[in-house]
Amino acid sequence: MPGAWRESGNGQWQWTSGFWNVSAQAEVQYLPPPPPPVEVAPPPQPSPDQVYSPGSWVYRDTHYVWRPGFWYAFRPGWVYIPAHYSWTPYGYIFVDGYWDYPLRQRGVLFTPVYFSSGVYVRPGFVYSPRYVVYDDALYGALFVRPGGGYYFGDYFEARYTSMGYRSWFSISVGFGARDPYPYRYDPLFAYYRRSNGPAWAVQVNNVYVERARFPDQRPPRTLVQQNIVVTTSRTTRRSSTTTPTSTT
């Protein structure tokens, strides 16, 4: 079910994110806000190849019933998206758990582009995307805003934290006002941590810490800044391969 813009009054528009729905389901059921999740410690891990999926509330007739979490077998090349709720202006949509692709197999992510009104109102204006974001670049600059999905870029300043932005590995500490169902688990980070090991997770955490502390370590915001980074990197590589070493 694709997302859509909805006029909210006073000339303002509000975006509602899309969600996956069972194709055989003829109608979408809008539900009241689910209760906060039940804080239950997961049972012991059955084996090292098992990954835990958190529990969720399920609506039955006239009320919510808690469905406990469970361990599932890790499947390389497949990301398990646990059951969750998607907010809409008409109510909440229950999306049951399903398997999805890792980031690299999901398609091409083009870089965001901003045009002023003086550009896109020109007759015959056409823009063709040329620049893409490689999935490896996402790991060190991926954020989540509950109720809004994933965000890529420079959201490292403290003011973004106050607006609800959290790194994809620390999103359990906050949730948005419109979404009473807190994020306690990120399926993408759980998948890559299991694929790459604990050392990878520590390395990613260190990247976020450094970028939060030192602005010069943050990813470029514009194409001009990105080209400077690329040019500098190429110059450094050429220097390291052509500079002779002296001996005494």
CSV table of C-alpha atoms in Angstrom, one decimal:
chain,number,residue,atom,x,y,z
A,1,MET,CA,0.0,0.0,0.0
A,2,PRO,CA,1.9,3.1,-1.2
A,3,GLY,CA,2.2,6.2,0.9
A,4,ALA,CA,0.2,9.4,0.1
A,5,TRP,CA,0.0,13.1,0.9
A,6,ARG,CA,-3.1,14.3,2.8
A,7,GLU,CA,-4.2,17.9,3.2
A,8,SER,CA,-4.3,18.7,6.9
A,9,GLY,CA,-5.7,22.2,6.7
A,10,ASN,CA,-4.4,25.8,6.5
A,11,GLY,CA,-2.6,24.9,3.3
A,12,GLN,CA,-0.5,22.2,5.0
A,13,TRP,CA,0.1,18.7,3.7
A,14,GLN,CA,1.0,15.6,5.8
A,15,TRP,CA,2.7,12.5,4.4
A,16,THR,CA,1.5,9.1,5.5
A,17,SER,CA,4.0,6.3,4.9
A,18,GLY,CA,3.2,3.2,2.9
A,19,PHE,CA,3.0,-0.3,4.4
A,20,TRP,CA,2.8,-3.9,3.3
A,21,ASN,CA,-0.6,-5.6,3.4
A,22,VAL,CA,-1.7,-9.2,2.7
A,23,SER,CA,-2.8,-9.2,-1.0
A,24,ALA,CA,-5.8,-11.5,-0.2
A,25,GLN,CA,-7.1,-9.0,2.4
A,26,ALA,CA,-9.9,-7.1,0.7
A,27,GLU,CA,-10.3,-4.3,3.2
A,28,VAL,CA,-7.8,-2.5,5.5
A,29,GLN,CA,-8.7,-2.6,9.2
A,30,TYR,CA,-8.0,0.6,11.1
A,31,LEU,CA,-7.4,0.1,14.7
A,32,PRO,CA,-7.2,2.2,17.9
A,33,PRO,CA,-3.7,3.0,19.3
A,34,PRO,CA,-2.0,-0.2,20.6
A,35,PRO,CA,-0.9,-0.2,24.3
A,36,PRO,CA,2.8,0.1,25.2
A,37,PRO,CA,4.7,-3.1,24.7
A,38,VAL,CA,5.0,-5.6,27.5
A,39,GLU,CA,8.5,-5.5,28.9
A,40,VAL,CA,9.4,-9.2,29.0
A,41,ALA,CA,12.9,-10.6,28.9
A,42,PRO,CA,13.4,-13.0,26.0
A,43,PRO,CA,13.8,-16.7,26.8
A,44,PRO,CA,17.3,-18.3,26.5
A,45,GLN,CA,18.7,-18.4,23.0
A,46,PRO,CA,18.2,-21.9,21.6
A,47,SER,CA,21.3,-21.8,19.5
A,48,PRO,CA,23.9,-19.3,18.1
A,49,ASP,CA,22.1,-19.1,14.8
A,50,GLN,CA,18.8,-17.9,16.3
A,51,VAL,CA,17.7,-14.2,16.3
A,52,TYR,CA,15.0,-12.9,18.6
A,53,SER,CA,11.9,-11.2,17.3
A,54,PRO,CA,10.1,-9.0,19.9
A,55,GLY,CA,6.4,-9.6,20.8
A,56,SER,CA,3.5,-7.4,19.7
A,57,TRP,CA,0.0,-6.6,20.4
A,58,VAL,CA,-2.7,-8.2,18.2
A,59,TYR,CA,-6.3,-6.9,18.0
A,60,ARG,CA,-8.9,-9.6,18.7
A,61,ASP,CA,-12.6,-8.7,18.3
A,62,THR,CA,-12.8,-5.7,20.6
A,63,HIS,CA,-9.5,-5.6,22.4
A,64,TYR,CA,-5.7,-6.1,22.2
A,65,VAL,CA,-4.0,-9.4,23.1
A,66,TRP,CA,-0.3,-9.6,23.7
A,67,ARG,CA,1.6,-12.0,21.4
A,68,PRO,CA,5.0,-13.0,22.9
A,69,GLY,CA,8.2,-12.8,21.0
A,70,PHE,CA,10.1,-15.7,19.6
A,71,TRP,CA,13.5,-16.9,18.3
A,72,TYR,CA,13.8,-17.6,14.6
A,73,ALA,CA,16.6,-19.1,12.5
A,74,PHE,CA,18.9,-16.5,10.9
A,75,ARG,CA,18.7,-16.6,7.1
A,76,PRO,CA,21.6,-15.0,5.1
A,77,GLY,CA,20.2,-12.7,2.5
A,78,TRP,CA,16.8,-12.3,4.2
A,79,VAL,CA,15.8,-9.7,6.8
A,80,TYR,CA,12.9,-10.5,9.1
A,81,ILE,CA,10.6,-7.6,9.7
A,82,PRO,CA,8.7,-8.2,12.9
A,83,ALA,CA,5.0,-7.4,13.4
A,84,HIS,CA,4.4,-3.7,13.9
A,85,TYR,CA,1.8,-0.9,13.5
A,86,SER,CA,1.7,1.8,10.9
A,87,TRP,CA,0.1,5.1,11.7
A,88,THR,CA,-2.4,6.7,9.4
A,89,PRO,CA,-4.8,9.7,9.9
A,90,TYR,CA,-7.7,7.2,10.2
A,91,GLY,CA,-6.1,4.8,12.7
A,92,TYR,CA,-3.4,2.2,13.0
A,93,ILE,CA,-2.7,-0.6,10.6
A,94,PHE,CA,-1.3,-3.9,11.8
A,95,VAL,CA,1.5,-5.2,9.6
A,96,ASP,CA,2.3,-8.8,10.5
A,97,GLY,CA,5.9,-10.1,10.3
A,98,TYR,CA,7.5,-10.8,6.9
A,99,TRP,CA,10.8,-11.4,5.2
A,100,ASP,CA,12.5,-8.6,3.2
A,101,TYR,CA,15.7,-8.1,1.3
A,102,PRO,CA,18.9,-6.6,2.7
A,103,LEU,CA,19.6,-3.0,1.6
A,104,ARG,CA,21.8,-3.9,-1.3
A,105,GLN,CA,19.1,-6.1,-2.9
A,106,ARG,CA,16.2,-3.6,-2.4
A,107,GLY,CA,17.0,-1.4,-5.4
A,108,VAL,CA,18.8,1.8,-6.2
A,109,LEU,CA,18.7,4.6,-3.7
A,110,PHE,CA,19.2,7.9,-5.4
A,111,THR,CA,20.5,10.9,-3.5
A,112,PRO,CA,18.0,13.5,-2.3
A,113,VAL,CA,17.7,16.6,-4.4
A,114,TYR,CA,16.2,20.0,-3.6
A,115,PHE,CA,14.9,22.4,-6.2
A,116,SER,CA,13.6,25.9,-5.6
A,117,SER,CA,10.3,26.9,-7.1
A,118,GLY,CA,12.2,29.1,-9.7
A,119,VAL,CA,13.7,26.0,-11.1
A,120,TYR,CA,11.0,23.4,-11.4
A,121,VAL,CA,8.3,25.8,-12.7
A,122,ARG,CA,10.3,26.4,-15.9
A,123,PRO,CA,8.6,25.1,-19.0
A,124,GLY,CA,9.8,21.7,-20.0
A,125,PHE,CA,11.9,21.2,-16.8
A,126,VAL,CA,13.0,17.6,-16.4
A,127,TYR,CA,15.4,16.0,-13.9
A,128,SER,CA,17.0,12.6,-14.3
A,129,PRO,CA,18.7,11.1,-11.2
A,130,ARG,CA,22.4,10.5,-11.7
A,131,TYR,CA,23.8,10.0,-8.2
A,132,VAL,CA,23.2,7.1,-5.9
A,133,VAL,CA,23.9,6.2,-2.3
A,134,TYR,CA,25.9,2.9,-2.0
A,135,ASP,CA,24.6,0.7,0.8
A,136,ASP,CA,27.9,0.7,2.6
A,137,ALA,CA,27.5,4.5,3.1
A,138,LEU,CA,24.2,4.0,4.9
A,139,TYR,CA,25.6,2.1,7.9
A,140,GLY,CA,27.4,5.1,9.4
A,141,ALA,CA,24.6,7.7,8.8
A,142,LEU,CA,21.3,5.9,9.1
A,143,PHE,CA,18.7,7.3,11.5
A,144,VAL,CA,15.1,6.4,12.5
A,145,ARG,CA,12.3,8.7,13.5
A,146,PRO,CA,9.4,6.8,14.9
A,147,GLY,CA,6.3,7.2,12.8
A,148,GLY,CA,8.5,8.4,9.9
A,149,GLY,CA,10.8,5.5,8.9
A,150,TYR,CA,14.5,5.7,8.0
A,151,TYR,CA,16.5,8.8,7.3
A,152,PHE,CA,20.0,9.0,5.7
A,153,GLY,CA,22.3,12.0,6.2
A,154,ASP,CA,23.7,14.3,8.8
A,155,TYR,CA,21.4,14.1,11.8
A,156,PHE,CA,24.2,14.0,14.4
A,157,GLU,CA,23.5,17.3,16.1
A,158,ALA,CA,21.8,17.4,19.5
A,159,ARG,CA,18.9,19.3,18.0
A,160,TYR,CA,17.9,16.4,15.9
A,161,THR,CA,17.8,14.1,18.9
A,162,SER,CA,15.3,16.5,20.5
A,163,MET,CA,13.2,16.2,17.4
A,164,GLY,CA,13.1,12.4,17.7
A,165,TYR,CA,15.9,11.2,15.4
A,166,ARG,CA,17.8,8.2,16.7
A,167,SER,CA,20.6,6.2,15.2
A,168,TRP,CA,19.4,2.9,13.9
A,169,PHE,CA,21.2,0.9,16.7
A,170,SER,CA,19.9,3.1,19.6
A,171,ILE,CA,16.3,3.8,18.7
A,172,SER,CA,14.9,2.0,21.7
A,173,VAL,CA,15.5,5.1,23.8
A,174,GLY,CA,12.8,7.3,22.1
A,175,PHE,CA,9.6,7.4,20.3
A,176,GLY,CA,7.4,10.0,18.7
A,177,ALA,CA,4.2,11.6,20.0
A,178,ARG,CA,2.1,10.1,17.3
A,179,ASP,CA,3.4,6.6,17.8
A,180,PRO,CA,2.7,5.1,21.2
A,181,TYR,CA,4.3,1.8,20.1
A,182,PRO,CA,8.0,2.4,20.9
A,183,TYR,CA,10.7,1.1,18.7
A,184,ARG,CA,12.5,-1.5,20.7
A,185,TYR,CA,14.2,-3.3,17.9
A,186,ASP,CA,15.6,-2.5,14.5
A,187,PRO,CA,15.4,-5.4,12.0
A,188,LEU,CA,18.1,-4.0,9.7
A,189,PHE,CA,20.7,-3.5,12.5
A,190,ALA,CA,19.8,-6.9,14.0
A,191,TYR,CA,20.4,-8.5,10.6
A,192,TYR,CA,23.8,-6.8,9.9
A,193,ARG,CA,25.0,-7.3,13.4
A,194,ARG,CA,24.3,-11.1,13.1
A,195,SER,CA,25.9,-11.1,9.6
A,196,ASN,CA,29.0,-9.2,10.5
A,197,GLY,CA,29.6,-10.0,14.1
A,198,PRO,CA,29.8,-8.0,17.4
A,199,ALA,CA,33.0,-6.2,16.3
A,200,TRP,CA,31.2,-4.7,13.4
A,201,ALA,CA,28.5,-3.3,15.7
A,202,VAL,CA,31.1,-1.8,18.0
A,203,GLN,CA,32.8,-0.2,14.9
A,204,VAL,CA,29.5,1.3,13.7
A,205,ASN,CA,28.8,2.7,17.2
A,206,ASN,CA,32.2,4.3,17.3
A,207,VAL,CA,31.5,6.0,13.9
A,208,TYR,CA,28.4,7.6,15.3
A,209,VAL,CA,30.1,8.7,18.5
A,210,GLU,CA,32.9,10.4,16.5
A,211,ARG,CA,30.5,12.1,14.1
A,212,ALA,CA,28.4,13.4,17.0
A,213,ARG,CA,31.5,14.8,18.7
A,214,PHE,CA,33.4,16.1,15.7
A,215,PRO,CA,31.5,17.9,12.9
A,216,ASP,CA,34.4,17.5,10.5
A,217,GLN,CA,33.9,13.7,10.6
A,218,ARG,CA,30.3,13.9,9.4
A,219,PRO,CA,29.2,12.9,5.9
A,220,PRO,CA,29.0,15.7,3.2
A,221,ARG,CA,25.7,17.5,2.9
A,222,THR,CA,26.1,18.7,-0.7
A,223,LEU,CA,27.4,17.4,-4.0
A,224,VAL,CA,30.2,20.0,-4.0
A,225,GLN,CA,31.3,18.8,-0.6
A,226,GLN,CA,31.1,15.2,-1.7
A,227,ASN,CA,33.3,15.9,-4.8
A,228,ILE,CA,35.9,17.6,-2.6
A,229,VAL,CA,36.0,14.4,-0.4
A,230,VAL,CA,36.3,12.2,-3.5
A,231,THR,CA,39.1,14.4,-5.0
A,232,THR,CA,41.0,14.5,-1.7
A,233,SER,CA,40.7,10.7,-1.4
A,234,ARG,CA,42.0,10.1,-4.9
A,235,THR,CA,44.9,12.5,-4.4
A,236,THR,CA,45.8,10.7,-1.1
A,237,ARG,CA,45.8,7.3,-2.8
A,238,ARG,CA,48.0,8.5,-5.6
A,239,SER,CA,50.5,10.0,-3.2
A,240,SER,CA,50.7,6.9,-1.2
A,241,THR,CA,51.3,4.7,-4.2
A,242,THR,CA,53.8,7.0,-6.0
A,243,THR,CA,55.9,8.5,-3.2
A,244,PRO,CA,59.2,6.6,-3.0
A,245,THR,CA,60.5,5.4,0.4
A,246,SER,CA,64.0,6.4,1.5
A,247,THR,CA,66.5,4.1,3.2
A,248,THR,CA,69.4,4.9,5.4
